[in-house]
Coordinates of C-alpha atoms in Angstrom, one line a residue:
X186 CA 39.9 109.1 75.8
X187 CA 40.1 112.6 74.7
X188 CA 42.0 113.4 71.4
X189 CA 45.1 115.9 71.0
X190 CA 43.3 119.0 69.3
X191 CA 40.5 119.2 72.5
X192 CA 40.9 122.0 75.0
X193 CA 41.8 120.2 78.5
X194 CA 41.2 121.9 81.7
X195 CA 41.1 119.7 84.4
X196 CA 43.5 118.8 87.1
X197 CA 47.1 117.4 86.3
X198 CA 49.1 114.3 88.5
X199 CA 49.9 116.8 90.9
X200 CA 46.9 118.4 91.3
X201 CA 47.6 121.7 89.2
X202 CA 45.3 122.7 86.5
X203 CA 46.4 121.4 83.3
X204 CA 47.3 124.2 80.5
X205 CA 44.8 124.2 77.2
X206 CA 47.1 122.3 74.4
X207 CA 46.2 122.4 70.8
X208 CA 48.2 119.9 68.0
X209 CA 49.5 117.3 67.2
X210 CA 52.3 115.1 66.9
X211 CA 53.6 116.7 64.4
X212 CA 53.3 120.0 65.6
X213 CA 55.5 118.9 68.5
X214 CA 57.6 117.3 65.8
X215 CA 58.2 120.3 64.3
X216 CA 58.6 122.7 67.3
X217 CA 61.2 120.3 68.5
X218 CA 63.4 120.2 65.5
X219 CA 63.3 124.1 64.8
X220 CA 65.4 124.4 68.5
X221 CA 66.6 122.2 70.9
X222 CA 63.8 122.2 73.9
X223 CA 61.1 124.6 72.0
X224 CA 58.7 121.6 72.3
X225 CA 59.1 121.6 75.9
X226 CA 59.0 125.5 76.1
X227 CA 56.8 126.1 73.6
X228 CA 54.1 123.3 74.1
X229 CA 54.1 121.7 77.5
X230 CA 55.2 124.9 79.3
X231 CA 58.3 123.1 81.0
X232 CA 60.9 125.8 81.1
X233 CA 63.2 124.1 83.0
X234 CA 63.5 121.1 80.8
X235 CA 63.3 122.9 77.5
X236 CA 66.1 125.8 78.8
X237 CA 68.7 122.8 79.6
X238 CA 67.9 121.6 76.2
X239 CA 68.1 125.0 74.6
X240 CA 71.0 125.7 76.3
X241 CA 73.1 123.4 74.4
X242 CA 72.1 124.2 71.4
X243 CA 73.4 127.9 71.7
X244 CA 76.6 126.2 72.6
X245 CA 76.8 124.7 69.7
X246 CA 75.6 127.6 67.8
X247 CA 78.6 129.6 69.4
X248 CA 81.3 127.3 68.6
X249 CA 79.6 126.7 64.9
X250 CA 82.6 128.8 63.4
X251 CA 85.1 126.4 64.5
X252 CA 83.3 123.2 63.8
X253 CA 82.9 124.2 60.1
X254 CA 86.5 125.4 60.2
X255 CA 87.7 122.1 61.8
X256 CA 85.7 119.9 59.1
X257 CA 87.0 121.7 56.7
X258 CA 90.9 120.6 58.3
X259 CA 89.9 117.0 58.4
X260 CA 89.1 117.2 55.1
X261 CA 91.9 119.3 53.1
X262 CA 94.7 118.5 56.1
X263 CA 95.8 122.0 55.3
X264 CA 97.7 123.3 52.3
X265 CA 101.8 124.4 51.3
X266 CA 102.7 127.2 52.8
X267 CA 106.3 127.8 52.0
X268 CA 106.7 131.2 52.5
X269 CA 105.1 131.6 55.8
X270 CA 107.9 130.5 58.7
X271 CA 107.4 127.0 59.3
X272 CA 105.6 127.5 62.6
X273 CA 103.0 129.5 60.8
X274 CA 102.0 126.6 58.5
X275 CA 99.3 124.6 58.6
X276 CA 99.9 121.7 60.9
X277 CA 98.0 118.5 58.9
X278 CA 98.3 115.9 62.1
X279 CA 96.5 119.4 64.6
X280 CA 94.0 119.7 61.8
X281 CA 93.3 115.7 61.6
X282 CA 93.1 115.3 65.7
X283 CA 90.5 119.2 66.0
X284 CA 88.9 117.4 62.9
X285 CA 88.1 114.0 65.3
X286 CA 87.3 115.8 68.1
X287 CA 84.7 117.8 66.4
X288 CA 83.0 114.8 65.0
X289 CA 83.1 113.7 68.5
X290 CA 81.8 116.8 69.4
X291 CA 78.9 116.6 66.8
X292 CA 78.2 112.9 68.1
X293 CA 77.1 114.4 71.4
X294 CA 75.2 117.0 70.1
X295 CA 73.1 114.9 67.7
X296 CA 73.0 112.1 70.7
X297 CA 71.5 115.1 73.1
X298 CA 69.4 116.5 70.0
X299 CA 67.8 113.2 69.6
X300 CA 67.0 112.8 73.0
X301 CA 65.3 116.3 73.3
X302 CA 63.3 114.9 70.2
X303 CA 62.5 112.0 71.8
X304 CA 61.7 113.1 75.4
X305 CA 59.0 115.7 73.5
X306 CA 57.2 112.9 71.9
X307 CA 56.9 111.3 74.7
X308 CA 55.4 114.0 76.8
X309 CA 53.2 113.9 73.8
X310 CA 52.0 110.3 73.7
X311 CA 51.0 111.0 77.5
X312 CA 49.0 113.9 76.9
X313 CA 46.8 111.3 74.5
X314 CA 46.8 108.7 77.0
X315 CA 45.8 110.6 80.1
X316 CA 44.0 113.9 78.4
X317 CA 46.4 116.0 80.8
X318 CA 48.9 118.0 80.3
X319 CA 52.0 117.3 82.6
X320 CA 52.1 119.4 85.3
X321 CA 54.9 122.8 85.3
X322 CA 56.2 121.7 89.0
X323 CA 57.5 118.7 90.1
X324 CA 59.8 118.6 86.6
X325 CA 63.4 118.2 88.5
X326 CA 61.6 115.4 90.4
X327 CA 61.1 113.8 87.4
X328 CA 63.9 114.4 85.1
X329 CA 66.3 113.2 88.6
X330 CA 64.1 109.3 88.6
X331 CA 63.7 109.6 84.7
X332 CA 66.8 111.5 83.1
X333 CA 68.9 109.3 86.0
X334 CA 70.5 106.5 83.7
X335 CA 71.6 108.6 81.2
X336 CA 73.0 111.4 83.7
X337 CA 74.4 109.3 85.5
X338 CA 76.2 107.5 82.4
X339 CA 77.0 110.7 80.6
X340 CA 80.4 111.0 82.1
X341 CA 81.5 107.5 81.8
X342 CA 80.5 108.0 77.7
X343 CA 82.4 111.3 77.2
X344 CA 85.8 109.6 78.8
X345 CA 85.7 106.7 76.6
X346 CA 84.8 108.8 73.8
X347 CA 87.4 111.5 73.8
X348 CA 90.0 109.1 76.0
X349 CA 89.3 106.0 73.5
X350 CA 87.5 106.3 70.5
X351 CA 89.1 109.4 69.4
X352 CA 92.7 107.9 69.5
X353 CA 91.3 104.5 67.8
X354 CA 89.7 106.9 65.1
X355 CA 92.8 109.4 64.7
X356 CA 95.3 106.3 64.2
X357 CA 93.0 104.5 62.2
X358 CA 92.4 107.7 60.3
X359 CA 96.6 108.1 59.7
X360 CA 96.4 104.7 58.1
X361 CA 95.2 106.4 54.8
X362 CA 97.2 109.2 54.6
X363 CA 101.5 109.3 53.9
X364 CA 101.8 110.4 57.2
X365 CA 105.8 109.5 56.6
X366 CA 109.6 110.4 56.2
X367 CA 111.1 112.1 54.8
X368 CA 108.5 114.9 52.7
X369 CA 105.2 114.1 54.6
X370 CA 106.2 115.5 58.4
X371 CA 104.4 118.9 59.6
X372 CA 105.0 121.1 59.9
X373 CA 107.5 121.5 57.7
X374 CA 105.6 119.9 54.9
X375 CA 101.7 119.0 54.9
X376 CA 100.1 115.5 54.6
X377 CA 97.4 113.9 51.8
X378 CA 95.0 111.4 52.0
X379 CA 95.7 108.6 50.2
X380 CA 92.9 106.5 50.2
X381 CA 93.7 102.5 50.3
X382 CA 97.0 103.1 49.1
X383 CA 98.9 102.2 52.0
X384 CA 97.0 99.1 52.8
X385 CA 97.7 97.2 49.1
X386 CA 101.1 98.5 49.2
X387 CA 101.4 96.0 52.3
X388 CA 98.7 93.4 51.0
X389 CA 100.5 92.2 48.3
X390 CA 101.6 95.6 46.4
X391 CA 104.8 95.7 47.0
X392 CA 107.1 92.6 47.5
X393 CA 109.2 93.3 50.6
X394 CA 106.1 94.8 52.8
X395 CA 104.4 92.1 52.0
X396 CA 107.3 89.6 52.6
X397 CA 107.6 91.4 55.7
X398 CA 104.0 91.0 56.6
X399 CA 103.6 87.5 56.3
X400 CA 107.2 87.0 58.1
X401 CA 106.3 88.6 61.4
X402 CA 102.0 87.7 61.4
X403 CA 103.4 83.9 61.2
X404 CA 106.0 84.6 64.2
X405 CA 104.0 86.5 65.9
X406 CA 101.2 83.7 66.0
X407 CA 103.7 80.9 66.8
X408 CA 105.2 83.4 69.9
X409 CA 101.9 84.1 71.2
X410 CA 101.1 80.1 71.1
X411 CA 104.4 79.1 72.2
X412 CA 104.6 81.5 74.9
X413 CA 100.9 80.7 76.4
X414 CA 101.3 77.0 76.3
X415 CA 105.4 76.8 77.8
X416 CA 104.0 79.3 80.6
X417 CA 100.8 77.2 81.4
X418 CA 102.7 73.8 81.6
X419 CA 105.6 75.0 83.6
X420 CA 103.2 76.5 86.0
X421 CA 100.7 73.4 85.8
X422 CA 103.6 70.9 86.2
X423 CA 105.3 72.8 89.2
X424 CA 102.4 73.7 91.0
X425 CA 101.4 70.0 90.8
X426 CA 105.2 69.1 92.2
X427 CA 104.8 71.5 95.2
X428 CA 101.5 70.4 95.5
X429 CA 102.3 66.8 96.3
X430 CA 105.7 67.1 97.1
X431 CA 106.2 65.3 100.4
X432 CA 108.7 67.3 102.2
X433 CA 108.8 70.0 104.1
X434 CA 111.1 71.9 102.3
X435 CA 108.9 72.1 99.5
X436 CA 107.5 75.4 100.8
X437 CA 110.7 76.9 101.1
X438 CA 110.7 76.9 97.1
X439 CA 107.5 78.1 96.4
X440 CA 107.9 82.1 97.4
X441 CA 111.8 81.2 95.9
X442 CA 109.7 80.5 92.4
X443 CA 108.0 83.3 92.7
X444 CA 110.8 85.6 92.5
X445 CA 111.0 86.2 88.7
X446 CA 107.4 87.0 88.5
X447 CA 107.8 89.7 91.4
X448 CA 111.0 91.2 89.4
X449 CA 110.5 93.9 87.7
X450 CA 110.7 92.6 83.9
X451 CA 112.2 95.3 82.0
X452 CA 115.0 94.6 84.1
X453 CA 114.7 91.3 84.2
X454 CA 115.5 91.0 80.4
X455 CA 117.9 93.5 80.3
X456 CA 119.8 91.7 82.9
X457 CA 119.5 88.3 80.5
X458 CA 120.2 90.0 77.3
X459 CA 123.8 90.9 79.0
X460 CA 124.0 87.9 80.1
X461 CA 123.3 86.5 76.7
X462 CA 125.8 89.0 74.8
X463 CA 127.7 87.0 72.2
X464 CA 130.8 88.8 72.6
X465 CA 131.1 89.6 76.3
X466 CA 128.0 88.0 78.0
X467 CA 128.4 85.8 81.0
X468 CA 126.8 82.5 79.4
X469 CA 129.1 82.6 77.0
X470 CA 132.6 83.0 78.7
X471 CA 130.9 80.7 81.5
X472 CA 130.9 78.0 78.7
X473 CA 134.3 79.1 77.7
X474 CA 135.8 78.9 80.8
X475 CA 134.5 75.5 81.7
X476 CA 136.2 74.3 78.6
X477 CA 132.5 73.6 77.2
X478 CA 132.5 75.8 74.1
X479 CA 135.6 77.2 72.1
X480 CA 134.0 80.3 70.5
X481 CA 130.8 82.2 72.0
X482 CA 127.2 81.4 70.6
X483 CA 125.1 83.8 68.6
X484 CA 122.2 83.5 71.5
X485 CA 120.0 86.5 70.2
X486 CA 121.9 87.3 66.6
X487 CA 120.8 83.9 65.1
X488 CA 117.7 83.2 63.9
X489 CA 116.3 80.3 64.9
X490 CA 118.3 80.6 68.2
X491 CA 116.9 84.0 68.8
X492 CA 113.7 82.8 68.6
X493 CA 114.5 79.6 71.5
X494 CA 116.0 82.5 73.8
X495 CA 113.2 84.5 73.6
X496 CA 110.7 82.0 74.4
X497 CA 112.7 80.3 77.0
X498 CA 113.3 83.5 78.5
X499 CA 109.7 84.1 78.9
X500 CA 108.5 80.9 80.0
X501 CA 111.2 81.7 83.2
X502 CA 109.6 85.4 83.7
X503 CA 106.1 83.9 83.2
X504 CA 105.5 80.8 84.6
X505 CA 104.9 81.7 88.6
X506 CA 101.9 83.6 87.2
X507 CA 100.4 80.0 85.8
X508 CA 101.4 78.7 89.1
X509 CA 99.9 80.1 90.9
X510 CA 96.9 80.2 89.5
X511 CA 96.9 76.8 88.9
X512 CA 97.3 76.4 92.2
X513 CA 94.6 78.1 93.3
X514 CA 91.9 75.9 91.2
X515 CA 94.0 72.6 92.3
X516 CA 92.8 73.8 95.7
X517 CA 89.0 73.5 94.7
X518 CA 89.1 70.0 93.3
X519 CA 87.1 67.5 96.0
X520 CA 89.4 65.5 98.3
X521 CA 86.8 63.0 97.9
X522 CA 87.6 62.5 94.1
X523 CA 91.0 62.3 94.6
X524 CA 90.7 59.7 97.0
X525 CA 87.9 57.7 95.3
X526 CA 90.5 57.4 92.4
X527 CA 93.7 56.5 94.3
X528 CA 91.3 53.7 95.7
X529 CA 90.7 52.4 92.8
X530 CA 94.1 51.8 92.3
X531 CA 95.1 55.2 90.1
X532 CA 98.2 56.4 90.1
X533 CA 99.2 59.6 90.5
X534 CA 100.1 60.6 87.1
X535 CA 97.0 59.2 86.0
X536 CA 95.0 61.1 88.6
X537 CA 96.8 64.2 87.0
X538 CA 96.3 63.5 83.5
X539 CA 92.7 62.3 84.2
X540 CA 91.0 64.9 87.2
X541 CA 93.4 67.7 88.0
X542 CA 94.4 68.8 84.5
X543 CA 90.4 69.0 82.9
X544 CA 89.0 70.2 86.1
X545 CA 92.0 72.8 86.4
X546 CA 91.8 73.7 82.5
X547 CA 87.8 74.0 82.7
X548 CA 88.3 76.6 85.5
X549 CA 91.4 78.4 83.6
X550 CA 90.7 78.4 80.2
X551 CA 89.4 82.0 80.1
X552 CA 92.6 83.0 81.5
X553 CA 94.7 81.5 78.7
X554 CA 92.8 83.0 75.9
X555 CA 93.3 86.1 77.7
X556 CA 97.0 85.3 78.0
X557 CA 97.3 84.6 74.3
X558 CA 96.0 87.4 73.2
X559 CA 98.5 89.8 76.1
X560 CA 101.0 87.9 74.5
X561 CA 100.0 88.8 70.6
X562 CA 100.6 92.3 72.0
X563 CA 103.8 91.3 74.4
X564 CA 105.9 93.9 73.5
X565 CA 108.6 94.2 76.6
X566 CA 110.0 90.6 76.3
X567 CA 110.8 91.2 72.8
X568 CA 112.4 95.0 72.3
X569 CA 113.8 94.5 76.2
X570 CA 115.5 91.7 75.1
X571 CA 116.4 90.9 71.6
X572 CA 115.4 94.5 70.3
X573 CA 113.7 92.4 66.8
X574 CA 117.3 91.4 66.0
X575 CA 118.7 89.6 63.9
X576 CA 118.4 91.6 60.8
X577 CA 116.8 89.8 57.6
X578 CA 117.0 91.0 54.3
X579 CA 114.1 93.1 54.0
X580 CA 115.1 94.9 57.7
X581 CA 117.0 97.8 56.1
X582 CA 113.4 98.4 53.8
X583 CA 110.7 97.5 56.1
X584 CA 112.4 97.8 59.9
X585 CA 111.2 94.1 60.4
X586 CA 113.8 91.9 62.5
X587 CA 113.6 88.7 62.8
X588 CA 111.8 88.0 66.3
X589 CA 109.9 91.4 65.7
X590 CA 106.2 90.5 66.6
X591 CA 103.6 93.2 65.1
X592 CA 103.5 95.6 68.4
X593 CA 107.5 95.5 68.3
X594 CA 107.5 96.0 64.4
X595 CA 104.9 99.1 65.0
X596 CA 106.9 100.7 68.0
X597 CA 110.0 100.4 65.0
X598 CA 108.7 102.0 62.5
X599 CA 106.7 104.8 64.0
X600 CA 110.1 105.8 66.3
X601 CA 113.1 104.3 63.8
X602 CA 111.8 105.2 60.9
X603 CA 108.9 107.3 61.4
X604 CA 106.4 105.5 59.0
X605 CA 103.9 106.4 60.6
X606 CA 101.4 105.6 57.6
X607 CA 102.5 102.0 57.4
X608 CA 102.4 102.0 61.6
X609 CA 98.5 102.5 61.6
X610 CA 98.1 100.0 59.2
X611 CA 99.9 97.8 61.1
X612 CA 97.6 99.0 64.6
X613 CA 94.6 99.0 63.0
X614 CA 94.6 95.4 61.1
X615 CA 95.3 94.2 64.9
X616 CA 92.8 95.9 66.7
X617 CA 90.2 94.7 64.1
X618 CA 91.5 91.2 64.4
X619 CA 91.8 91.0 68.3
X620 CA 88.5 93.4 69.2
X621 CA 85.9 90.2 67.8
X622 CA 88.3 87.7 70.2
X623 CA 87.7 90.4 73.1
X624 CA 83.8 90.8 72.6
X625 CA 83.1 87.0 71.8
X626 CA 84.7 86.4 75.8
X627 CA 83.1 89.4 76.7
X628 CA 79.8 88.3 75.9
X629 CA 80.4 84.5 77.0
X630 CA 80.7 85.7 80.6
X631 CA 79.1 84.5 83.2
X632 CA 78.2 87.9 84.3
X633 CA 76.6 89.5 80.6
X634 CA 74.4 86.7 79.7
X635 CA 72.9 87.0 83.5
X636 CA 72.3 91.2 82.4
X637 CA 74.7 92.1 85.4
X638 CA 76.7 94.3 83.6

């Protein structure tokens, strides 16, 4: 094998003479780290290559004067300006979002820098296996079978880097400033960081956030449960009806069933939060009427009762979805089962309790893990139809009501009462407890352990 400081001169792949080549590794090391593609240019002749390389690099070199300004903005998130007119001040949310755009930005360049790095010392490492150098033609041939994965994911990597990283960064990033009413809103007045202020004020440094806190996390677990398992069994229980119902008409009710999942649900809930109205609401002077009631009921302005509605509200706008699906993996259990156990004398609630349900559950269970999570995040059900009411005692301090759930109690205080520090504290502590639920059932699939994705 001939070494990498020997003159080569004989024929390439192709069949073109091979061009002399003196160095080393770490002369193509070097070469490639002065300049994006001077390896390629400058060493194994490949213009091509080394000029799509390069060219990036005087991008970057061109819009260098507004990187640096931008990281500067990230990092000061501008100054006072008071007697410039307040459209002529420095805007500290514009600076933040150019600031996370351009380390965005630089993650691209470095990624593309690297692989220019990396696709030199490889060229290398072939010149000392085969003694050739590779050959000038034939180069878009081999960048279209070679450079093909990562051309052809480049696109999908910059959407969900600018369309969802740099969101997830920028909100998280607001979470440790005092983005907030009423003397932190630009442009009028500039924003700080802040450090971990805002996350001990509502992890225990001050009473009523943290009263607040603990009020809607609890509710908004027992929602989520409640709501997944009332929706599952109505759908399990009346797809099992239909299923075995022996008349006719029992098809008739099925697409009749089906109806409130098929309704819009915004209006849906605002249609059942009129009807719910304590003061004027049909319920109410229904029960009235009929002599059943003296005095309306507080359906969504108490408590506890709020709470009922909203979940048995729900579980009507929710289970046809269960149903059908349950339906659908009833239809894949054996007949031969079935039968075997009504032989042996089974009846058919035990055949239920003891076949469909596990065999249906085994099938489903992804899907209510999914559902549990949606419903963590359910925001519609509760601001469509309660709005977070009633209000507790901390509401006035904290914009918490008392069926607000964490998504409801984020949409509050970033429009009501434009906290919008306190917001992406909020968003952020449930992204970083729901993403590890997402992955782990992303990587239990079928579909990711088998390498298919």
């Amino acid at each position: 094998m001939k070494t990498a400081t020997k003159d080569v001169k004989s024929l390439g792949p192709n069949g073109y003479p091979s061009a002399p080549f003196r160095g080393s590794r770490r002369v193509t090391l070097l070469f490639s780290l002065l300049f994006m593609g001077l390896g390629h240019i400058v060493i194994f002749k490949q213009y091509i290559r080394g000029a799509m390389y390069a060219l990036c690099q005087v991008i970057f070199l061109l819009f260098l004067p507004t990187i640096v300004n931008n990281l500067i903005g990230i990092v000061t998130l501008g100054f006072p300006q008071p007697d410039l007119h307040i459209l002529e001040r420095d805007n500290s949310m514009f600076m933040l979002m150019d600031g996370v755009l351009t380390l965005a930005f630089l993650g691209l360049f470095i990624g593309a820098y690297v692989l220019s790095v990396k696709s030199a010392l490889k060229l290398h490492r072939q010149y000392e296996t085969t003694g050739l150098m590779p050959a000038k033609r034939g180069v878009l041939e081999q960048m279209g079978t070679g450079a093909f994965p990562v051309i052809s994911l480049l696109p999908a990597t910059v959407l969900i880097l600018f369309f969802i990283l740099v969101p997830l960064i920028f909100s998280a990033s607001v979470a440790f400033t005092n983005y907030s009413m009423p003397h932190n809103i630009p442009p009028g007045n500039t924003v700080d960081w802040v450090g971990f202020d805002n996350f001990r004020a509502i992890f225990g440094g001050d009473a009523a956030w943290t009263g607040a806190l603990g009020r809607v996390v609890l509710w908004t677990l027992a929602w989520a449960s409640l709501a997944t398992l009332t929706c599952y069994a109505g759908g399990f229980i009346l797809a099992v009806i239909l299923k075995n119902a022996n008349f006719k008409i029992g098809k008739i009710f099925r697409p009749i069933l089906i109806l409130p999942y098929a309704i819009p649900a915004i209006v849906s809930f605002l249609v059942w939060q009129n009807m719910l109205n304590g003061a004027f609401g049909v319920v109410n002077r229904t029960l009235i009427e009929l002599g059943l009631i003296t005095q309306g009921i507080p359906w969504l302005t108490d408590l506890w009762l709020a709470r009922f509605m909203v979940v048995a509200i729900n579980l009507w706008a929710g289970f046809p979805y269960f149903m059908l699906l349950t339906t659908g993996a009833m239809t894949a259990i054996s007949k031969d089962v079935l039968e075997a156990a009504r032989i042996d004398g089974a009846s058919q609630m035990q055949m239920t309790r003891r076949i469909t349900l596990p065999l249906v559950l085994y099938q489903t269970l992804p899907l209510i893990i999914m559902s549990f999570t949606h419903n963590i995040n359910n925001f519609g059900v509760i601001f469509f139809l309660s709005g977070g009411n009633p209000a507790m005692p901390d509401t006035v301090a904290t914009g918490a009501g008392g069926t607000d759930i964490l998504i409801s109690w984020i949409f509050n205080l970033t429009i009501n009462f434009q906290h919008y520090h306190y917001a992406a504290v909020l968003a952020t502590t449930v992204f970083v407890a729901l993403a590890p639920f997402a992955i782990f059932n992303f990587m239990r699939t079928k579909s990711f352990k088998e390498g298919e994705l």
